[in-house]
Tab-separated table of C-alpha atoms in Angstrom:
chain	number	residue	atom	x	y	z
A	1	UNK	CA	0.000	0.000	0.000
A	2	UNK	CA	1.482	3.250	-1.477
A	3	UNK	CA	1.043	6.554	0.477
A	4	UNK	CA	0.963	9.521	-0.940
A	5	UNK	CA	3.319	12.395	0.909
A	6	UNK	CA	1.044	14.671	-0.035
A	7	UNK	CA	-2.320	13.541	0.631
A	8	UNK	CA	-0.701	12.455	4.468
A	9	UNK	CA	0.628	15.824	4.544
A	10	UNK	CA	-3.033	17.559	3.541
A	11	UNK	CA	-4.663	15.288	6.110
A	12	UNK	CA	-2.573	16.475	9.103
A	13	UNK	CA	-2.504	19.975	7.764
A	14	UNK	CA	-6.416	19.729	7.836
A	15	UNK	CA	-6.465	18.369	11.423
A	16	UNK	CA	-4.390	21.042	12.370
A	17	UNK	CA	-6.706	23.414	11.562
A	18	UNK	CA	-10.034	21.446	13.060
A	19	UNK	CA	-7.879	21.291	16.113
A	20	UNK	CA	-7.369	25.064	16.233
A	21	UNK	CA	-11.032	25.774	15.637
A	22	UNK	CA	-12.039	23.048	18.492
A	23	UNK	CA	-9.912	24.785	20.134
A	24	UNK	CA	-11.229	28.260	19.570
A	25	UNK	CA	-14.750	26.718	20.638
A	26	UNK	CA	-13.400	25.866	24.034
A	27	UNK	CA	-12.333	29.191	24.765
A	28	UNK	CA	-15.037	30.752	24.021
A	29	UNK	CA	-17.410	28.283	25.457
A	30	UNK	CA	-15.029	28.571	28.748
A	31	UNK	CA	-15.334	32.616	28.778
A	32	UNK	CA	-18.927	31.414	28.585
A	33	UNK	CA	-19.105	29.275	31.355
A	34	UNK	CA	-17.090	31.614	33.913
A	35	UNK	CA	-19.465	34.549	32.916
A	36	UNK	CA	-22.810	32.589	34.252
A	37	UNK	CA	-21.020	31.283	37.073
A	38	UNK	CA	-20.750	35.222	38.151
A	39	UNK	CA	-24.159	36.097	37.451
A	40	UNK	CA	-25.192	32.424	39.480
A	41	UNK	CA	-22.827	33.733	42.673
A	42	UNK	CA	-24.175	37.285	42.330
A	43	UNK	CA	-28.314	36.052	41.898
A	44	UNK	CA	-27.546	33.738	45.191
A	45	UNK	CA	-26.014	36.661	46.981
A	46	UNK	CA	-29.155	38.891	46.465
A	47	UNK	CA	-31.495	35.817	46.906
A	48	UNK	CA	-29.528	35.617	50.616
A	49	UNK	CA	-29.930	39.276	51.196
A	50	UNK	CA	-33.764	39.087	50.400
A	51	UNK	CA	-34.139	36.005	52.159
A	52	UNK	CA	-32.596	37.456	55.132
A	53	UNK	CA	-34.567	40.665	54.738
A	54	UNK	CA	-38.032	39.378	54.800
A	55	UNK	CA	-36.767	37.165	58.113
A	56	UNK	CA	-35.873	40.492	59.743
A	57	UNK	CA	-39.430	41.841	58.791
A	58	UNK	CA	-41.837	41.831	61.565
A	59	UNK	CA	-44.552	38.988	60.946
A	60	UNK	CA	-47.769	39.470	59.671
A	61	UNK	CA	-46.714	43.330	58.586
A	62	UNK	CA	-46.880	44.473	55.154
A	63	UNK	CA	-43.882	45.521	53.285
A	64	UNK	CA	-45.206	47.879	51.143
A	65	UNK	CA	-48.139	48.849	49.452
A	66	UNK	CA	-47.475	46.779	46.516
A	67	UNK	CA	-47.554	43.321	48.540
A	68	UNK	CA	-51.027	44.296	49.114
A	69	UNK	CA	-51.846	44.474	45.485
A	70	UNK	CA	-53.872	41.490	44.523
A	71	UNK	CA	-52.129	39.059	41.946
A	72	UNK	CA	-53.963	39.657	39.156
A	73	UNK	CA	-52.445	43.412	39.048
């Protein structure tokens, strides 16, 4: 079986360059991941915060007027 130099050589020259876009991909799909883990840790910081803000509200007292509207407003 005969193999041709330059069919071998166009072969790894084209995996070369799927591996440079795969690895293009990753990067961006990493700068993607680290951005929503921010936005997760800073949405469970302000869930704390309002969890621990309607603990120190005094029971049975109405925040504002606006958690008196009914639902359907």
């Amino acid at each position: 079986m005969d193999i041709d130099p330059q069919a071998l050589e166009q072969r790894i020259t084209d995996l070369e360059i799927k591996a440079s876009f795969a690895e293009d991909v990753v990067e961006q799909l990493n700068a993607v991941v680290v951005r929503q883990q921010a936005q997760i840790d800073r949405l469970v910081r302000e869930l704390v915060e309002l969890r621990d803000r309607a603990a120190a509200a005094e029971p049975g007292a109405p925040r504002s007027l606006r958690d008196e509207l009914p639902p359907h407003y």
